[in-house]
Amino acid sequence: MNTHILTIAEVDHNQLLSLLGYGSENPAPVSLLLRIQELIGSIIPKSLTALSAMTTITTIQHGLADTDAGTINSPTFGDLAVDAEAVIFALVTAGAEMDQLLHDCEDMVDAMILDALGSVLVEQGVEMLRNKLATELGQYVSLPFSPGYCDYPLSEQEKIFSMLGAEALGIHYHPVSFMMTPVKTISCILAAGKKPLNTNPCSICQLEQCQMRRLG
Amino acid sequence: MNGTLHDLQQAIISADTAHVDQFLENINNTFDYERIYNECIEPALNILCANIQDRKGAIPELLMGLKQVHRIAGATGYSGGSKRQEKILMGVVEGDIHDMGKNVIRDVCTGYGYHVTDLGKNVPSAAFVEAAEAQQADIACLSTMMSTTVQAMEKTIMQLRACRPGIRIIIGGAFMNQEMAGRLAADGYAKNASTVMNEIERILQ
């Protein structure tokens, strides 16, 4: 198991504004943009903590990837991993500090900005981790695949946590809802291999109406 | 005077704090909140909600407008909850702590003059029932962002109906929709803060 410290150099403003409900047809007002800059510049933690652990894919049986850590219960991931050699289990968190900021915030506009900022930061952290792992391994690494999305059951959260021993870092999940604390945390698996992979699980997912679909 | 009220309405829409300050200084306690609400606040909030639905604005602008509304209410001595007779109870159901959407809905309902009891997040069904009876709640707004807590939502709805048969229930959250509202025997579904008032008015008819 490896621990990574990821430093976000620049927040993805387009993603942030999109999460807040803005786009090209309804640009954010200047006063909001200024407040976002103030919050980014003053109180947002820019360093994220990530954990990762890799396990070998032994076979693909009945469309599911069997690994040294057990079977990955997602046919879509099985399709994605058909040319992969390993599965990487990962967690990226903005930490308890971000939760505390959200908890202490009494201004609803600030709270909404902070909530969106936390989400954008961990999303960026996952992408940063993916690039880091690809470089370090010298392999292709797929886009992340999280429990609760596509056909990957939320109950698989348990497998990710048992692989990573995340509780030592203060990351927990609720045994019924599988919700994680700190709230701004992403758990995921990624396929890795020497052959070029179809790196985007969304391209083979059957949930065409999914709001989180990453295509185009 | 009408021009002043029109200017105030615009100041709420554009979240112009300086203009609202100027208004509050000028009126010097001579305006009653009732008139300001009817002629400025409700029309301004309606416009902000319509802007979201028409993709001319977004939720933060509604929140910025609501901040001005709360400042005006405070300065004119309005304590809240007396504009509408129906009492609203709200909370995030047990097992979920995502309360951002619920908090926005709470502020919108308060801004529109409803008496709101906010039970917070991760609320057991028994706590909803206890509060519904104690507050004699007319409307319950239940929220969850997760698919794993739909059962908690269903249980809460059933228990609320058992304790207060006339209560109207609105659900909201990422996995909720109109079809889910029907399946869970809720009266309505609010997609976001801009539609919750329309939905409340609809279910009260």
PDB file of C-alpha atoms in Angstrom, chain B residues 6-173:
ATOM      1  CA  HIS B   6     -38.989  48.458  -7.610  1.00  0.00           C
ATOM      2  CA  ASP B   7     -35.364  49.428  -7.004  1.00  0.00           C
ATOM      3  CA  LEU B   8     -35.306  47.231  -3.916  1.00  0.00           C
ATOM      4  CA  GLN B   9     -36.653  44.299  -5.915  1.00  0.00           C
ATOM      5  CA  GLN B  10     -33.827  44.784  -8.401  1.00  0.00           C
ATOM      6  CA  ALA B  11     -31.326  45.064  -5.545  1.00  0.00           C
ATOM      7  CA  ILE B  12     -32.471  41.689  -4.182  1.00  0.00           C
ATOM      8  CA  ILE B  13     -32.199  40.094  -7.622  1.00  0.00           C
ATOM      9  CA  SER B  14     -28.708  41.462  -8.185  1.00  0.00           C
ATOM     10  CA  ALA B  15     -27.701  40.941  -4.523  1.00  0.00           C
ATOM     11  CA  ASP B  16     -26.740  44.594  -4.321  1.00  0.00           C
ATOM     12  CA  THR B  17     -25.870  44.925  -0.635  1.00  0.00           C
ATOM     13  CA  ALA B  18     -25.083  48.642  -0.860  1.00  0.00           C
ATOM     14  CA  HIS B  19     -28.462  49.395  -2.418  1.00  0.00           C
ATOM     15  CA  VAL B  20     -30.302  47.337   0.197  1.00  0.00           C
ATOM     16  CA  ASP B  21     -28.350  49.165   2.931  1.00  0.00           C
ATOM     17  CA  GLN B  22     -29.374  52.489   1.405  1.00  0.00           C
ATOM     18  CA  PHE B  23     -33.023  51.415   1.330  1.00  0.00           C
ATOM     19  CA  LEU B  24     -32.967  50.256   4.950  1.00  0.00           C
ATOM     20  CA  GLU B  25     -31.386  53.550   5.990  1.00  0.00           C
ATOM     21  CA  ASN B  26     -33.951  55.586   4.050  1.00  0.00           C
ATOM     22  CA  ILE B  27     -37.069  53.808   5.303  1.00  0.00           C
ATOM     23  CA  ASN B  28     -36.034  54.280   8.929  1.00  0.00           C
ATOM     24  CA  ASN B  29     -38.618  51.747  10.212  1.00  0.00           C
ATOM     25  CA  THR B  30     -41.476  53.363   8.331  1.00  0.00           C
ATOM     26  CA  PHE B  31     -42.148  50.382   6.055  1.00  0.00           C
ATOM     27  CA  ASP B  32     -43.836  47.242   7.226  1.00  0.00           C
ATOM     28  CA  TYR B  33     -42.409  43.917   6.142  1.00  0.00           C
ATOM     29  CA  GLU B  34     -45.771  42.770   4.762  1.00  0.00           C
ATOM     30  CA  ARG B  35     -45.709  45.406   2.057  1.00  0.00           C
ATOM     31  CA  ILE B  36     -42.027  44.913   1.285  1.00  0.00           C
ATOM     32  CA  TYR B  37     -42.605  41.174   1.043  1.00  0.00           C
ATOM     33  CA  ASN B  38     -45.606  41.465  -1.280  1.00  0.00           C
ATOM     34  CA  GLU B  39     -44.162  44.131  -3.552  1.00  0.00           C
ATOM     35  CA  CYS B  40     -40.457  43.251  -3.563  1.00  0.00           C
ATOM     36  CA  ILE B  41     -39.393  40.040  -1.944  1.00  0.00           C
ATOM     37  CA  GLU B  42     -41.800  37.492  -3.372  1.00  0.00           C
ATOM     38  CA  PRO B  43     -41.577  38.904  -6.925  1.00  0.00           C
ATOM     39  CA  ALA B  44     -37.772  38.996  -6.659  1.00  0.00           C
ATOM     40  CA  LEU B  45     -37.548  35.406  -5.421  1.00  0.00           C
ATOM     41  CA  ASN B  46     -39.955  34.316  -8.167  1.00  0.00           C
ATOM     42  CA  ILE B  47     -37.698  35.926 -10.772  1.00  0.00           C
ATOM     43  CA  LEU B  48     -34.560  34.319  -9.292  1.00  0.00           C
ATOM     44  CA  CYS B  49     -36.248  30.885  -9.322  1.00  0.00           C
ATOM     45  CA  ALA B  50     -37.511  31.388 -12.883  1.00  0.00           C
ATOM     46  CA  ASN B  51     -34.000  32.403 -13.975  1.00  0.00           C
ATOM     47  CA  ILE B  52     -32.664  29.072 -12.702  1.00  0.00           C
ATOM     48  CA  GLN B  53     -35.368  27.143 -14.523  1.00  0.00           C
ATOM     49  CA  ASP B  54     -34.693  29.103 -17.728  1.00  0.00           C
ATOM     50  CA  ARG B  55     -30.920  28.660 -17.314  1.00  0.00           C
ATOM     51  CA  LYS B  56     -30.406  32.397 -17.011  1.00  0.00           C
ATOM     52  CA  GLY B  57     -29.068  31.998 -13.491  1.00  0.00           C
ATOM     53  CA  ALA B  58     -28.142  29.396 -10.898  1.00  0.00           C
ATOM     54  CA  ILE B  59     -28.673  28.489  -7.253  1.00  0.00           C
ATOM     55  CA  PRO B  60     -25.879  30.740  -5.847  1.00  0.00           C
ATOM     56  CA  GLU B  61     -27.689  33.814  -7.178  1.00  0.00           C
ATOM     57  CA  LEU B  62     -30.874  32.693  -5.442  1.00  0.00           C
ATOM     58  CA  LEU B  63     -28.878  32.265  -2.227  1.00  0.00           C
ATOM     59  CA  MET B  64     -27.302  35.702  -2.621  1.00  0.00           C
ATOM     60  CA  GLY B  65     -30.793  37.171  -3.087  1.00  0.00           C
ATOM     61  CA  LEU B  66     -32.024  35.286  -0.009  1.00  0.00           C
ATOM     62  CA  LYS B  67     -29.201  36.822   2.017  1.00  0.00           C
ATOM     63  CA  GLN B  68     -30.613  40.250   1.189  1.00  0.00           C
ATOM     64  CA  VAL B  69     -34.117  39.052   2.089  1.00  0.00           C
ATOM     65  CA  HIS B  70     -32.915  37.890   5.503  1.00  0.00           C
ATOM     66  CA  ARG B  71     -31.170  41.225   6.075  1.00  0.00           C
ATOM     67  CA  ILE B  72     -34.345  43.140   5.196  1.00  0.00           C
ATOM     68  CA  ALA B  73     -36.419  40.867   7.437  1.00  0.00           C
ATOM     69  CA  GLY B  74     -34.020  41.425  10.325  1.00  0.00           C
ATOM     70  CA  ALA B  75     -33.931  45.193   9.855  1.00  0.00           C
ATOM     71  CA  THR B  76     -37.718  45.485   9.698  1.00  0.00           C
ATOM     72  CA  GLY B  77     -38.228  43.368  12.795  1.00  0.00           C
ATOM     73  CA  TYR B  78     -39.786  40.416  10.985  1.00  0.00           C
ATOM     74  CA  SER B  79     -39.182  37.250  12.948  1.00  0.00           C
ATOM     75  CA  GLY B  80     -40.131  34.812  10.199  1.00  0.00           C
ATOM     76  CA  GLY B  81     -42.760  32.185   9.693  1.00  0.00           C
ATOM     77  CA  SER B  82     -45.815  34.399   9.788  1.00  0.00           C
ATOM     78  CA  LYS B  83     -46.397  34.888   6.068  1.00  0.00           C
ATOM     79  CA  ARG B  84     -47.832  31.407   5.535  1.00  0.00           C
ATOM     80  CA  GLN B  85     -49.927  29.323   7.856  1.00  0.00           C
ATOM     81  CA  GLU B  86     -48.548  25.922   6.862  1.00  0.00           C
ATOM     82  CA  LYS B  87     -45.674  24.536   8.917  1.00  0.00           C
ATOM     83  CA  ILE B  88     -42.846  22.751   7.178  1.00  0.00           C
ATOM     84  CA  LEU B  89     -40.669  20.043   8.660  1.00  0.00           C
ATOM     85  CA  MET B  90     -37.497  19.034   6.861  1.00  0.00           C
ATOM     86  CA  GLY B  91     -34.435  16.866   7.164  1.00  0.00           C
ATOM     87  CA  VAL B  92     -32.052  14.424   5.519  1.00  0.00           C
ATOM     88  CA  VAL B  93     -33.155  10.847   6.214  1.00  0.00           C
ATOM     89  CA  GLU B  94     -31.204   8.422   8.369  1.00  0.00           C
ATOM     90  CA  GLY B  95     -27.946   7.137   6.896  1.00  0.00           C
ATOM     91  CA  ASP B  96     -27.156  10.247   4.860  1.00  0.00           C
ATOM     92  CA  ILE B  97     -25.287  13.385   5.891  1.00  0.00           C
ATOM     93  CA  HIS B  98     -25.410  15.290   2.571  1.00  0.00           C
ATOM     94  CA  ASP B  99     -27.371  18.339   3.660  1.00  0.00           C
ATOM     95  CA  MET B 100     -26.388  21.079   1.214  1.00  0.00           C
ATOM     96  CA  GLY B 101     -29.538  20.731  -0.908  1.00  0.00           C
ATOM     97  CA  LYS B 102     -31.760  20.533   2.144  1.00  0.00           C
ATOM     98  CA  ASN B 103     -30.169  23.676   3.603  1.00  0.00           C
ATOM     99  CA  VAL B 104     -30.810  25.596   0.389  1.00  0.00           C
ATOM    100  CA  ILE B 105     -34.447  24.436   0.368  1.00  0.00           C
ATOM    101  CA  ARG B 106     -34.761  25.522   4.019  1.00  0.00           C
ATOM    102  CA  ASP B 107     -33.520  29.018   3.212  1.00  0.00           C
ATOM    103  CA  VAL B 108     -35.875  29.288   0.234  1.00  0.00           C
ATOM    104  CA  CYS B 109     -38.896  28.222   2.315  1.00  0.00           C
ATOM    105  CA  THR B 110     -37.913  30.635   5.093  1.00  0.00           C
ATOM    106  CA  GLY B 111     -37.422  33.426   2.552  1.00  0.00           C
ATOM    107  CA  TYR B 112     -40.926  32.793   1.230  1.00  0.00           C
ATOM    108  CA  GLY B 113     -42.254  33.215   4.768  1.00  0.00           C
ATOM    109  CA  TYR B 114     -42.875  29.642   5.877  1.00  0.00           C
ATOM    110  CA  HIS B 115     -42.299  28.468   9.418  1.00  0.00           C
ATOM    111  CA  VAL B 116     -39.619  25.794   8.985  1.00  0.00           C
ATOM    112  CA  THR B 117     -38.357  23.235  11.477  1.00  0.00           C
ATOM    113  CA  ASP B 118     -35.056  21.839  10.248  1.00  0.00           C
ATOM    114  CA  LEU B 119     -34.152  18.516  11.866  1.00  0.00           C
ATOM    115  CA  GLY B 120     -30.735  18.431  10.184  1.00  0.00           C
ATOM    116  CA  LYS B 121     -29.096  15.368   8.666  1.00  0.00           C
ATOM    117  CA  ASN B 122     -29.013  11.631   9.362  1.00  0.00           C
ATOM    118  CA  VAL B 123     -32.459  11.935  10.982  1.00  0.00           C
ATOM    119  CA  PRO B 124     -34.133   8.726  12.215  1.00  0.00           C
ATOM    120  CA  SER B 125     -37.767   8.225  11.191  1.00  0.00           C
ATOM    121  CA  ALA B 126     -38.823   8.349  14.852  1.00  0.00           C
ATOM    122  CA  ALA B 127     -37.390  11.873  15.142  1.00  0.00           C
ATOM    123  CA  PHE B 128     -39.414  12.981  12.102  1.00  0.00           C
ATOM    124  CA  VAL B 129     -42.562  11.502  13.661  1.00  0.00           C
ATOM    125  CA  GLU B 130     -41.938  13.111  17.030  1.00  0.00           C
ATOM    126  CA  ALA B 131     -41.319  16.528  15.469  1.00  0.00           C
ATOM    127  CA  ALA B 132     -44.286  16.230  13.085  1.00  0.00           C
ATOM    128  CA  GLU B 133     -46.609  15.612  16.006  1.00  0.00           C
ATOM    129  CA  ALA B 134     -45.049  18.230  18.260  1.00  0.00           C
ATOM    130  CA  GLN B 135     -45.009  20.912  15.537  1.00  0.00           C
ATOM    131  CA  GLN B 136     -48.324  19.853  13.968  1.00  0.00           C
ATOM    132  CA  ALA B 137     -46.444  19.942  10.672  1.00  0.00           C
ATOM    133  CA  ASP B 138     -48.426  20.305   7.457  1.00  0.00           C
ATOM    134  CA  ILE B 139     -45.605  19.553   5.029  1.00  0.00           C
ATOM    135  CA  ALA B 140     -42.528  17.346   5.314  1.00  0.00           C
ATOM    136  CA  CYS B 141     -39.567  17.801   2.951  1.00  0.00           C
ATOM    137  CA  LEU B 142     -37.352  14.711   2.991  1.00  0.00           C
ATOM    138  CA  SER B 143     -34.013  14.551   1.276  1.00  0.00           C
ATOM    139  CA  THR B 144     -31.329  12.029   0.429  1.00  0.00           C
ATOM    140  CA  MET B 145     -28.489  12.078  -2.080  1.00  0.00           C
ATOM    141  CA  MET B 146     -27.899   8.341  -2.015  1.00  0.00           C
ATOM    142  CA  SER B 147     -29.515   5.233  -3.427  1.00  0.00           C
ATOM    143  CA  THR B 148     -28.719   3.222  -0.305  1.00  0.00           C
ATOM    144  CA  THR B 149     -30.986   5.353   1.871  1.00  0.00           C
ATOM    145  CA  VAL B 150     -34.144   5.019  -0.214  1.00  0.00           C
ATOM    146  CA  GLN B 151     -35.451   2.456   2.293  1.00  0.00           C
ATOM    147  CA  ALA B 152     -34.976   4.957   5.109  1.00  0.00           C
ATOM    148  CA  MET B 153     -36.943   7.466   3.012  1.00  0.00           C
ATOM    149  CA  GLU B 154     -39.749   4.941   2.489  1.00  0.00           C
ATOM    150  CA  LYS B 155     -39.862   4.056   6.188  1.00  0.00           C
ATOM    151  CA  THR B 156     -39.996   7.732   7.173  1.00  0.00           C
ATOM    152  CA  ILE B 157     -42.832   8.434   4.723  1.00  0.00           C
ATOM    153  CA  MET B 158     -44.860   5.475   6.017  1.00  0.00           C
ATOM    154  CA  GLN B 159     -44.414   6.483   9.642  1.00  0.00           C
ATOM    155  CA  LEU B 160     -45.208  10.136   8.972  1.00  0.00           C
ATOM    156  CA  ARG B 161     -48.416   9.138   7.192  1.00  0.00           C
ATOM    157  CA  ALA B 162     -49.364   6.871  10.097  1.00  0.00           C
ATOM    158  CA  CYS B 163     -48.887   9.609  12.713  1.00  0.00           C
ATOM    159  CA  ARG B 164     -50.246  12.533  10.671  1.00  0.00           C
ATOM    160  CA  PRO B 165     -52.503  11.248   7.893  1.00  0.00           C
ATOM    161  CA  GLY B 166     -53.031  14.698   6.380  1.00  0.00           C
ATOM    162  CA  ILE B 167     -49.373  15.588   6.075  1.00  0.00           C
ATOM    163  CA  ARG B 168     -48.076  16.403   2.570  1.00  0.00           C
ATOM    164  CA  ILE B 169     -44.681  14.987   1.741  1.00  0.00           C
ATOM    165  CA  ILE B 170     -42.139  16.258  -0.802  1.00  0.00           C
ATOM    166  CA  ILE B 171     -38.949  14.365  -1.580  1.00  0.00           C
ATOM    167  CA  GLY B 172     -35.721  15.570  -3.157  1.00  0.00           C
ATOM    168  CA  GLY B 173     -32.154  14.458  -3.832  1.00  0.00           C
TER     169      GLY B 173
END
